[in-house]
XYZ file of C-alpha atoms in Angstrom:
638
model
C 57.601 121.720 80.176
C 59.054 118.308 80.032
C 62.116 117.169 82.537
C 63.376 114.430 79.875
C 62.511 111.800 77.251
C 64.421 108.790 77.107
C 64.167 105.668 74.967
C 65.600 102.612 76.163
C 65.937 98.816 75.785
C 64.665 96.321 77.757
C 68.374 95.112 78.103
C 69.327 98.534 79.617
C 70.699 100.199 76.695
C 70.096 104.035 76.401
C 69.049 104.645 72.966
C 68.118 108.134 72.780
C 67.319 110.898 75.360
C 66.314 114.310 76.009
C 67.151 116.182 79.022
C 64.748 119.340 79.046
C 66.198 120.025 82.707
C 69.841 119.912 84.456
C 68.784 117.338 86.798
C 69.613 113.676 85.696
C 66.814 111.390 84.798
C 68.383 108.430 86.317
C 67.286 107.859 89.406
C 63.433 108.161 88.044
C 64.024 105.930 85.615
C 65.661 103.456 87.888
C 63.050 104.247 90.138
C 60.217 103.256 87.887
C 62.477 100.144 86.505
C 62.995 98.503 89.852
C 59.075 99.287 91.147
C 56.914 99.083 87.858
C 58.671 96.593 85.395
C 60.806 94.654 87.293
C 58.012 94.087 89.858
C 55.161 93.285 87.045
C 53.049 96.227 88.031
C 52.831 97.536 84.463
C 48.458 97.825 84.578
C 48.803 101.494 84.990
C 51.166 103.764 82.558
C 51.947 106.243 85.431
C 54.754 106.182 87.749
C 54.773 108.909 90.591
C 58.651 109.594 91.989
C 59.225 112.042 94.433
C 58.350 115.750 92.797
C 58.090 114.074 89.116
C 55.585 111.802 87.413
C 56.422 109.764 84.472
C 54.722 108.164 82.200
C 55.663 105.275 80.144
C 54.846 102.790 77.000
C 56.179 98.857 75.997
C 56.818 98.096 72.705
C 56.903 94.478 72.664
C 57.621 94.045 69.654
C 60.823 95.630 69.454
C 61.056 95.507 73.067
C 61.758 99.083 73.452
C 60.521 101.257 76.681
C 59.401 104.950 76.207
C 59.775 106.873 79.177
C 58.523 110.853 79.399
C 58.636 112.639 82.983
C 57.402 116.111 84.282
C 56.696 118.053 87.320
C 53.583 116.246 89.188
C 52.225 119.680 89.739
C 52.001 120.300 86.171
C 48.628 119.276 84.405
C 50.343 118.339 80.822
C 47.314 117.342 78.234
C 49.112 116.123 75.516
C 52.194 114.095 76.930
C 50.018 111.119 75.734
C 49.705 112.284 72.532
C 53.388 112.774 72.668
C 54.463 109.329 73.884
C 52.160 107.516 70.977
C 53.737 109.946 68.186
C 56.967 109.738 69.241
C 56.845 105.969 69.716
C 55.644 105.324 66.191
C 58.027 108.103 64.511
C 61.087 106.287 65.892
C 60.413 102.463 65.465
C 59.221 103.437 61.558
C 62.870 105.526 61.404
C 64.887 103.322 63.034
C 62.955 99.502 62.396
C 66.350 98.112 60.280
C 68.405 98.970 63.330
C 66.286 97.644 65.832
C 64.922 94.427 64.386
C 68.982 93.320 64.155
C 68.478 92.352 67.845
C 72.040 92.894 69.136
C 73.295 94.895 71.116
C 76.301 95.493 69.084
C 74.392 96.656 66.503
C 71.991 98.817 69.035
C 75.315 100.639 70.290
C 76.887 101.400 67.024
C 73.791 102.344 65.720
C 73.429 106.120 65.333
C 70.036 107.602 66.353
C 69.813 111.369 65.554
C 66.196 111.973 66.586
C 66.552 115.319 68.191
C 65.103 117.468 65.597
C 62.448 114.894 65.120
C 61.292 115.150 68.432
C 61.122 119.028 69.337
C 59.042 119.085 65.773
C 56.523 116.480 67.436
C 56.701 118.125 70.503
C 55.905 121.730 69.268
C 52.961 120.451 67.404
C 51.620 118.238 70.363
C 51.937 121.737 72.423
C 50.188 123.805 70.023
C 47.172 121.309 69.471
C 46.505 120.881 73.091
C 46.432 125.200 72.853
C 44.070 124.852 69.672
C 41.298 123.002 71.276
C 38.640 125.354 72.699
C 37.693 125.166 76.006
C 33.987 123.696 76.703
C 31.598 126.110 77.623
C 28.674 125.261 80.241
C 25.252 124.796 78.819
C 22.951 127.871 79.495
C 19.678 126.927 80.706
C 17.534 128.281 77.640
C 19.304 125.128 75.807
C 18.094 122.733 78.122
C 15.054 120.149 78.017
C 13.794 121.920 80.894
C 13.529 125.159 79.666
C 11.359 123.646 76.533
C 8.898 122.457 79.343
C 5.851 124.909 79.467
C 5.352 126.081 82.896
C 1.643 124.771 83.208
C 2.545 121.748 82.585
C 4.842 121.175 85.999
C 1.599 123.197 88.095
C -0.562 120.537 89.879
C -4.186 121.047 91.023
C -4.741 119.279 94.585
C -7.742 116.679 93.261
C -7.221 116.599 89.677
C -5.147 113.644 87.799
C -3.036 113.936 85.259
C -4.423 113.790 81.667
C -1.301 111.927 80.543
C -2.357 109.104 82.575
C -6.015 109.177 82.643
C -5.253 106.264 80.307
C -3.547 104.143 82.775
C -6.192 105.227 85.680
C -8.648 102.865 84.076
C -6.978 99.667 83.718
C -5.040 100.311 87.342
C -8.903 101.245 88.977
C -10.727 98.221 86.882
C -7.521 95.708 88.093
C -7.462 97.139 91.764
C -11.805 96.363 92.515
C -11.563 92.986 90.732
C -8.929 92.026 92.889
C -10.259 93.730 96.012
C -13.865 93.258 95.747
C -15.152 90.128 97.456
C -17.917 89.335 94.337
C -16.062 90.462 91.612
C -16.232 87.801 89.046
C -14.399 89.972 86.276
C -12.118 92.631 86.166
C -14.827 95.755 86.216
C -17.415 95.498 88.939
C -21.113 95.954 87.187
C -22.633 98.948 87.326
C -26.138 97.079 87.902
C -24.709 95.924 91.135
C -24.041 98.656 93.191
C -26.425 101.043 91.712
C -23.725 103.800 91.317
C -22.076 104.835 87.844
C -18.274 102.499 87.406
C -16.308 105.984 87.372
C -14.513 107.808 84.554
C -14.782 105.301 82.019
C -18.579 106.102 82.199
C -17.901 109.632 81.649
C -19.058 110.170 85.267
C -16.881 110.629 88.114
C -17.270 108.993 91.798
C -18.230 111.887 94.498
C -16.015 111.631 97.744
C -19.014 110.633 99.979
C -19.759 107.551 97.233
C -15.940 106.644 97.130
C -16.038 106.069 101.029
C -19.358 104.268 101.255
C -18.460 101.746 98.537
C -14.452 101.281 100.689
C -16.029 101.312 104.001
C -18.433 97.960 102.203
C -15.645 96.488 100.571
C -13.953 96.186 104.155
C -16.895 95.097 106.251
C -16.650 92.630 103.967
C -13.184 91.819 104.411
C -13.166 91.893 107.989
C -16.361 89.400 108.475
C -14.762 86.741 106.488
C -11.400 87.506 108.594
C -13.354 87.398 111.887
C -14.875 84.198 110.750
C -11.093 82.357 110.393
C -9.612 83.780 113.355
C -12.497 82.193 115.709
C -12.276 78.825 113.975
C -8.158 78.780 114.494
C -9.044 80.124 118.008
C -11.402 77.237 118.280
C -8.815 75.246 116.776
C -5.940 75.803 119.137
C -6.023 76.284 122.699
C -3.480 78.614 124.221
C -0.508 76.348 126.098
C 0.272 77.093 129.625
C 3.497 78.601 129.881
C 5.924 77.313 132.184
C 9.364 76.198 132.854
C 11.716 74.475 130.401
C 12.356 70.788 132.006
C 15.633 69.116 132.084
C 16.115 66.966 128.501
C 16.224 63.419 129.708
C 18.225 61.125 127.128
C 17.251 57.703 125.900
C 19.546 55.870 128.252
C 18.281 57.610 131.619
C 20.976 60.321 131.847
C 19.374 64.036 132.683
C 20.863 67.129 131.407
C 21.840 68.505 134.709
C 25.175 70.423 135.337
C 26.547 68.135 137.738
C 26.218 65.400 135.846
C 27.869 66.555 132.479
C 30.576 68.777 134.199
C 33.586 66.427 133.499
C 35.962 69.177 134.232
C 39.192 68.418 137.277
C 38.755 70.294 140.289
C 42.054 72.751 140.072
C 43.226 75.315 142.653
C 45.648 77.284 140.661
C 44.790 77.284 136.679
C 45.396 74.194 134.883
C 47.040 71.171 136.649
C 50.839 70.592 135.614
C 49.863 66.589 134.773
C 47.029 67.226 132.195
C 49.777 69.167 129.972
C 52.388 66.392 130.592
C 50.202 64.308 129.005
C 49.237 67.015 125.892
C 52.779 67.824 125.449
C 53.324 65.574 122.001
C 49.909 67.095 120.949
C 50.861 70.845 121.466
C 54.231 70.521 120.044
C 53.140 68.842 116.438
C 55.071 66.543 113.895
C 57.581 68.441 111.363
C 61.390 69.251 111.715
C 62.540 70.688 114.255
C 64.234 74.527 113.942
C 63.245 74.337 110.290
C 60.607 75.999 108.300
C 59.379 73.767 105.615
C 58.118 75.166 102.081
C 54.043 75.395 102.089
C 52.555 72.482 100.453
C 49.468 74.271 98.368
C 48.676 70.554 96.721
C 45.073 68.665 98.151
C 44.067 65.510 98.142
C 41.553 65.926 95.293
C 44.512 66.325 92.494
C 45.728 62.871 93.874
C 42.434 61.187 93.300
C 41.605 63.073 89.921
C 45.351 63.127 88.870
C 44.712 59.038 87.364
C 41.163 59.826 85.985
C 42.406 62.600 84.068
C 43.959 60.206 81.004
C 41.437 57.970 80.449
C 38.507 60.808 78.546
C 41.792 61.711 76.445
C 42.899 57.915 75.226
C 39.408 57.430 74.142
C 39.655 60.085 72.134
C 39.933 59.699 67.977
C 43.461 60.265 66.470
C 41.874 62.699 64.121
C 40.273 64.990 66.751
C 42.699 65.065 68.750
C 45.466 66.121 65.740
C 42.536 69.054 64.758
C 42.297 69.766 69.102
C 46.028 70.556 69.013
C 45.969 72.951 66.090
C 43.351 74.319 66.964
C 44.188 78.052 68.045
C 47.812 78.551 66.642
C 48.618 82.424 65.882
C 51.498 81.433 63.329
C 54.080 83.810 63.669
C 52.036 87.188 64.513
C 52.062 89.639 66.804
C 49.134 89.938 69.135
C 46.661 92.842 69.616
C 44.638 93.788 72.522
C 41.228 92.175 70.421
C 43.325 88.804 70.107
C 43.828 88.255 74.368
C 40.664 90.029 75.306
C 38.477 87.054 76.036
C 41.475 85.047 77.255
C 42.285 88.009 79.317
C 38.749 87.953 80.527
C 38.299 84.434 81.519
C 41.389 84.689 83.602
C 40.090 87.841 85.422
C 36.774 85.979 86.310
C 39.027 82.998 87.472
C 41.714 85.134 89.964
C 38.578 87.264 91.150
C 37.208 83.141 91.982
C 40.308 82.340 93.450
C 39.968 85.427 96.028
C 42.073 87.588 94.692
C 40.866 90.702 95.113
C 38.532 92.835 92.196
C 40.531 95.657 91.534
C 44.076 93.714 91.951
C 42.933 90.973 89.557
C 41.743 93.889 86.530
C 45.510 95.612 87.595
C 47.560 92.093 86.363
C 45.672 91.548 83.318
C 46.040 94.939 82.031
C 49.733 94.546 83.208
C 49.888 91.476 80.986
C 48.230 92.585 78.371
C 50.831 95.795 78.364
C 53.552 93.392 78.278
C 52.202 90.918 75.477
C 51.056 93.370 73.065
C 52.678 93.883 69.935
C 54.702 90.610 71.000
C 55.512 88.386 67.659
C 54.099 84.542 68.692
C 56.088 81.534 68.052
C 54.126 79.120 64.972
C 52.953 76.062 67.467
C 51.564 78.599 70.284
C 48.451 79.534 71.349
C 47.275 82.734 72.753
C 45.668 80.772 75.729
C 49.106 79.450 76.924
C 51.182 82.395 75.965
C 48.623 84.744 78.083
C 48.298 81.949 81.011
C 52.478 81.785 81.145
C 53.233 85.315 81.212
C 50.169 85.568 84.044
C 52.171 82.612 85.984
C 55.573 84.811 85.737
C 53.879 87.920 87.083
C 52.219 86.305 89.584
C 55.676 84.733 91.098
C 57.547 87.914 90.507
C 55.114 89.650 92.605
C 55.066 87.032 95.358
C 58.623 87.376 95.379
C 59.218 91.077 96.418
C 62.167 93.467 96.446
C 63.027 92.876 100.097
C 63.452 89.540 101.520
C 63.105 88.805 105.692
C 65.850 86.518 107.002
C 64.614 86.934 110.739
C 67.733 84.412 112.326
C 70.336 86.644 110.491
C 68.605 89.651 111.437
C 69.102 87.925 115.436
C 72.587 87.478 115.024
C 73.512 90.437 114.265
C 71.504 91.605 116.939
C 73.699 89.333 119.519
C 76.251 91.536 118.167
C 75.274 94.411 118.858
C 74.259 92.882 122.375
C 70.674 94.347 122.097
C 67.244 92.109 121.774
C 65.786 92.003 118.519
C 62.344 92.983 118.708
C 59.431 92.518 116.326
C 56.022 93.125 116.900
C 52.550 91.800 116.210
C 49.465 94.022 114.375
C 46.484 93.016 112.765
C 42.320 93.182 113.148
C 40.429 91.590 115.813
C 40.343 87.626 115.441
C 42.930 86.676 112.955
C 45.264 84.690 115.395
C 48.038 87.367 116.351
C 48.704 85.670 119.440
C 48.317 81.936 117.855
C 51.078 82.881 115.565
C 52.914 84.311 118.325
C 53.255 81.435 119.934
C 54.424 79.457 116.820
C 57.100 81.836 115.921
C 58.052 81.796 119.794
C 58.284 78.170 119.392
C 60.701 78.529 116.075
C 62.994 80.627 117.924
C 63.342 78.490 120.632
C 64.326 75.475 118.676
C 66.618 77.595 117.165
C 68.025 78.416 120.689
C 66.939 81.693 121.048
C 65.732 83.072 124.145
C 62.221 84.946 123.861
C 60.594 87.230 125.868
C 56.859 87.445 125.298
C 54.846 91.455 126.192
C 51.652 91.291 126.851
C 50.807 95.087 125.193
C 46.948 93.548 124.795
C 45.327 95.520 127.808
C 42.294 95.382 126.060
C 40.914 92.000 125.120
C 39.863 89.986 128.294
C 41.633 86.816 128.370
C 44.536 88.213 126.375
C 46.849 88.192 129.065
C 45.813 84.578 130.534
C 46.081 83.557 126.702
C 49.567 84.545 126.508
C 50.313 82.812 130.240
C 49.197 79.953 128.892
C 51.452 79.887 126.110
C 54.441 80.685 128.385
C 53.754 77.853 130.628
C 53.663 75.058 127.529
C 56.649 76.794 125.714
C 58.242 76.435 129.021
C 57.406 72.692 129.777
C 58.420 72.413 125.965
C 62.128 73.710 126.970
C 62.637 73.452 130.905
C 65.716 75.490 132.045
C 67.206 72.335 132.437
C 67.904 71.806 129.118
C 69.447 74.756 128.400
C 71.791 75.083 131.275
C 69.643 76.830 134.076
C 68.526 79.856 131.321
C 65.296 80.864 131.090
C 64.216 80.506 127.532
C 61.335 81.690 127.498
C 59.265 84.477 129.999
C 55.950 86.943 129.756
C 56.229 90.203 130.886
C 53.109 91.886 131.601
C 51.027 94.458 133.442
C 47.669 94.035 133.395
C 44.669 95.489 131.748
C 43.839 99.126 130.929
C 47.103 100.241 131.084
C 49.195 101.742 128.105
C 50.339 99.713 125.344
C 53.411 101.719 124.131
C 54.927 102.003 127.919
C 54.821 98.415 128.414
C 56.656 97.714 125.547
C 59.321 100.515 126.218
C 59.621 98.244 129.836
C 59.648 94.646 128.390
C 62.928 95.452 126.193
C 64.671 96.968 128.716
C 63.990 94.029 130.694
C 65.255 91.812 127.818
C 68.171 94.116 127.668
C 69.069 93.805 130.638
C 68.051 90.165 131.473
C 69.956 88.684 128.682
C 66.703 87.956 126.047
C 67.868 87.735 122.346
C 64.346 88.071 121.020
C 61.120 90.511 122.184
C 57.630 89.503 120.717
C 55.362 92.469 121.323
C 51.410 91.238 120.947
C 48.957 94.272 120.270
C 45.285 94.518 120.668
C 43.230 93.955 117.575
C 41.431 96.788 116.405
C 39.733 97.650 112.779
C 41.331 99.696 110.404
C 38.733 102.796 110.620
C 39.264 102.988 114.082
C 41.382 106.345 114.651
C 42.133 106.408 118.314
C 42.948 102.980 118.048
C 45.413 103.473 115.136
C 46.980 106.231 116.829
C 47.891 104.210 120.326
C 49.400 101.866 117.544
C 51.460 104.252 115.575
C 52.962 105.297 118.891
C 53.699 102.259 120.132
C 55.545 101.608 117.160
C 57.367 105.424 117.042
C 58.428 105.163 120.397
C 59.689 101.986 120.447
C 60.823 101.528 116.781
C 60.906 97.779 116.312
C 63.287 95.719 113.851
C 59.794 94.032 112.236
C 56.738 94.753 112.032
C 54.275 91.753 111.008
C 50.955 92.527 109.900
C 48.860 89.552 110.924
C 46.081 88.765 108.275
C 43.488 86.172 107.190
C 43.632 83.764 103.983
C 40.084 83.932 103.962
C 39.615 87.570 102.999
C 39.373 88.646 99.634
C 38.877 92.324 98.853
C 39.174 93.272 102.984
C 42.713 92.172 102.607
C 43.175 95.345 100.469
C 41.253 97.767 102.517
C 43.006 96.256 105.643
C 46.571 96.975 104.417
C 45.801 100.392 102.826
C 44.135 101.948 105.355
C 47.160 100.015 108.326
C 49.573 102.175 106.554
C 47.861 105.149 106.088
C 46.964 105.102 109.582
C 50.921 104.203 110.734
C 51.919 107.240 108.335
C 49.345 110.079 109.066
C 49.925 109.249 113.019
C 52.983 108.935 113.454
C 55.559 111.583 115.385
C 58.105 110.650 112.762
C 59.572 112.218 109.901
C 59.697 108.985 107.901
C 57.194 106.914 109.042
C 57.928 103.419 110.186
C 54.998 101.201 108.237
C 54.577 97.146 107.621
C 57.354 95.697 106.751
C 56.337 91.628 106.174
C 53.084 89.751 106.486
C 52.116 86.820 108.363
C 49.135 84.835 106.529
C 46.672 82.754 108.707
C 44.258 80.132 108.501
C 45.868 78.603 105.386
C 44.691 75.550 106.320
C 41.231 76.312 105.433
C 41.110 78.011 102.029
C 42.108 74.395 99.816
C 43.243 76.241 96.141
C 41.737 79.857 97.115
C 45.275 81.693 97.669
C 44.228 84.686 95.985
C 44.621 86.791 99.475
C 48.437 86.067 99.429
C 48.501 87.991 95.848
C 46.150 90.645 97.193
C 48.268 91.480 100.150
C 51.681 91.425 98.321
C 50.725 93.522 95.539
C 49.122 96.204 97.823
C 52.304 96.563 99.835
C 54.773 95.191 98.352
C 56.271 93.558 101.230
C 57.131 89.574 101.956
C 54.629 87.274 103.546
C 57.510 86.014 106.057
C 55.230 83.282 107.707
C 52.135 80.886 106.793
C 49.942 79.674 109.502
C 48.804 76.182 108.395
C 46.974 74.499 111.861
C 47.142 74.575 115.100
C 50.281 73.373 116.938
C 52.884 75.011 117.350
C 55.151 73.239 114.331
C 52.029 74.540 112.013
C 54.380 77.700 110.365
C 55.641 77.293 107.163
C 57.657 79.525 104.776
C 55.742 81.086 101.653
C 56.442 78.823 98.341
C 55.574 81.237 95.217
C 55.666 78.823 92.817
C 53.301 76.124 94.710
C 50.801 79.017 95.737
C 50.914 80.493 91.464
C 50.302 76.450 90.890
C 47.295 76.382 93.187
C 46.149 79.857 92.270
C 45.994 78.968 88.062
C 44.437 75.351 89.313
C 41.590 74.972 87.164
């Protein structure tokens, strides 16, 4: 039984709809506007909602939207027999009123379609009743049952006469190769005295068999012997001893005294060394501000005055016949039409590191929205496919949700509570790096930060963190800010648990004054359930305004696993009724990738959730806000 059917514009108008239920269909079909279409994730035709699952087709052409939905517990064969019928029924009824392209004439136009429809749907019920179920095949009608029984018995010592033809090329191949004065293929029967074997009619008895081997490797081994003693002739053993010091061309020796260049401290590192780093740590870029990421190298520079000479050299002729070449002249395209352009750009995402499955999901989800679309005369199919690819790409990278983190603060103040965000991710992919940088942006924004050490696992973690403090610090003495502490760590060691620490560093913020808590975590792989678990209750007991999952550039289809199985874990373990899951992304290592952006695609489309911060080096002003339409620029970068 069907919930509804509704047929609607891509403008929003409602042009026909059936209601098989009392419930309203708009929240569904809102639902599956806002998420599927609006969001270009159109690759699969099924939209799940709450109890319901719909199921929906694009007419291009007409640009109409077909929309049927139904009880997910229900196993409904023919609603996609349905859908198709239905679509073609009503754009062959109804073409004159549609191809007017108004939406005056679209709501004045009178679409009586009900009668239509229940007929279409009656008959799509009673086929899918017609069609007889499939029967298992018994075993008398399989191959194996044709297979006489002798024929699978096997005699211990007797070979196969199926492959007593093979036997003699394998046995005449195996002593030509192994015998030491074979000169052929078949050793002579005049040589050894005994019969060859079966192709003489005559078969080898077992004590014959092991003479002849037990020959065959005297032989082997005498001419073995015979190498080994002249290598052991050859080569005297070494005298083993101890490895001496590596003395350099200019006299130095490789002793530890001599290349430890280290100061003598008492108490960590000495406060004059970081005077003298402090430009270093701090970086060049605006202060307070996060600039747009630059996704341009220096290789389009260099190539970017090369690239007109090949085409001024070019004829006038060829180049008239290159421009033509591949117009579609005013027709609408098919799935055969943008099937190899389709597949070139697959191949080139999947290059670009976006990951497998992701990159086969947007070309299906633009080929759903090109098909059937009518082509201008002077376009080609190549730059029709690669532009609607580019406007998917920066829809997706520009998700429903956006994170303002300093309005978020202020209201916050407000509210006279401490904002508090914290920190997740896999071992190694710079949570606490990119702790420090957003530290650093709050600061210069004048907010104070308090910094928990929840990493009791990781040694060095804490001292990592202390030694972030202490530069943040030197970076805004109290001084400057009228005697306030701007920034602190709060910390309690190793081995101890994560989620009570953080429960004790924001009460301490609270009542210390701290606008802003930065909660690092311990690193730990997605499979790893007890793991997980400490981290869903960190994050149920202390329910943080962000969470940040930190992850790589450099990963291609891991960045999918990664965020799948993060959420999973955060839903299946927490206490919660509605689990508290990622809510932004941090993306690090930038720096490295050149053109290969592919992971920010990856990780947007899984979760759909903003990448709020880009980690470009390794100072502290390296954090940069995400640019969609640079990274779509570098991502279709030949």
């Amino acid at each position: 039984m069907l919930d509804f059917f509704t047929i609607f514009s891509k403008g929003g108008l409602v042009l026909w709809c059936f209601q098989g239920v009392s419930d309203s269909c708009t929240g569904p079909v809102n639902a599956l506007i806002r998420s599927v279409l609006l969001q270009e994730r159109g690759g699969n035709n099924s939209f799940t909602h709450e109890a319901l699952t719909l199921k929906y087709k694009l007419d291009n052409q007409f640009e109409l939207v077909f929309v049927v939905g139904f009880q997910k517990i229900l196993t409904l064969t023919y609603v996609d027999k349905l859908i198709d019928d239905v679509h073609r029924l009503f754009r062959d009824k109804y073409r004159t009123e549609i191809q007017q392209q108004s939406a005056l004439s679209l709501l004045n136009g009178t679409f009586d379609f009900q009668d239509d429809f229940m007929q279409l749907l009656r008959e799509a019920e009673e086929s899918s009743k017609i069609r007889a179920p499939t029967t298992m095949k018994k075993f008398e009608d399989s191959d194996k049952a044709k297979k006489p029984v002798r024929s699978m018995i096997e005699t211990r010592g007797e070979k196969p006469k199926e492959k007593g033809k093979n036997s003699k090329k394998k046995g005449a191949k195996k002593e030509g190769s192994d015998g030491p004065l074979a000169t052929s293929k078949a050793v002579p029967a005049e040589k050894s005295g005994l019969p060859a074997g079966p192709e003489n009619g005559v078969e080898l008895s077992k004590e014959e068999l092991i003479r002849r081997k037990r020959e065959e490797f005297i032989q082997k081994h005498g001419r073995g012997m015979e190498k080994s003693s002249k290598s052991t002739k050859s080569d005297p053993p070494k005298e083993k001893g101890k490895k001496a010091p590596r003395v350099w061309e200019l006299g130095a020796c490789a002793n530890k005294e001599v290349l430890d260049y280290s100061t003598p401290t008492a108490n960590g590192t000495p406060e004059a060394a970081l005077s003298e780093d402090i430009n270093l740590i701090r970086g060049t870029g605006p202060r307070g501000q996060l600039q747009d990421l630059d996704c341009s190298s220096s290789d389009d520079e260099g190539a970017a005055p090369n690239s007109t000479k090949p085409s001024a050299t070019k004829g006038t002729l060829g180049g008239m016949f290159g421009m033509l070449k591949g117009l579609v002249g005013s027709k609408s395209l098919s799935r055969e039409d943008m099937e190899s352009v389709l597949d070139k750009m697959r191949d080139h995402l999947i290059a670009k590191n976006v990951a497998a499955d992701i990159a086969v999901q947007l070309c299906e989800s633009v080929a759903n929205k090109l098909e059937g679309k009518v082509m201008g005369t002077f376009s080609t199919v190549t730059s029709t496919v690669k532009q609607a690819l580019q406007e998917s790409l920066v829809q997706i990278l520009q998700p429903q949700r956006r994170v303002d983190m300093l309005r978020d603060i202020m209201d916050a103040q407000r509210r006279q509570r401490p904002y508090v965000v914290t920190f997740c991710g896999v071992n190694g992919v710079g949570k606490s790096t990119n702790l420090a940088k957003i530290s650093f942006w709050l600061l210069e924004n004048g907010f104070s930060v308090l910094i928990a050490a929840c990493d009791t696992f990781r040694a060095g973690a804490v001292e990592q963190l202390r030694t972030h403090t202490r530069r943040l610090s030197a970076l805004h003495p109290p001084e400057n800010h009228g005697g306030r502490t701007m920034v602190q760590l709060f910390e309690k060691g190793y081995g101890k648990d994560a989620a009570g620490i953080a429960m004790e560093a924001i009460a301490f913020a609270r009542n210390q004054g701290f606008d802003v808590v930065l909660v690092d975590t311990a690193g730990r792989m997605q499979d790893n359930a007890p793991l997980m678990t400490a981290l869903a209750k960190l994050i149920t007991v202390n329910t943080p305004d962000l969470v940040l999952f930190v992850g790589e550039a450099l990963v291609g289809n891991e960045a999918v696993d990664q965020l799948v199985k993060f959420n999973r874990a955060l839903a299946d373990h927490s206490m919660a009724q509605t689990p508290r899951l990622i809510d932004g992304i941090v993306l690090t290592k930038f720096d490295t990738i050149d053109d290969k952006v592919g992971a920010a695609i990856s990780m947007t489309y899984i979760t759909s959730k903003p990448i709020v911060f880009v980690g470009t080096g390794q100072t502290y002003c390296d954090l940069r806000s995400l640019n969609a339409k640079a990274v779509v620029a570098a991502l279709m970068k030949a």
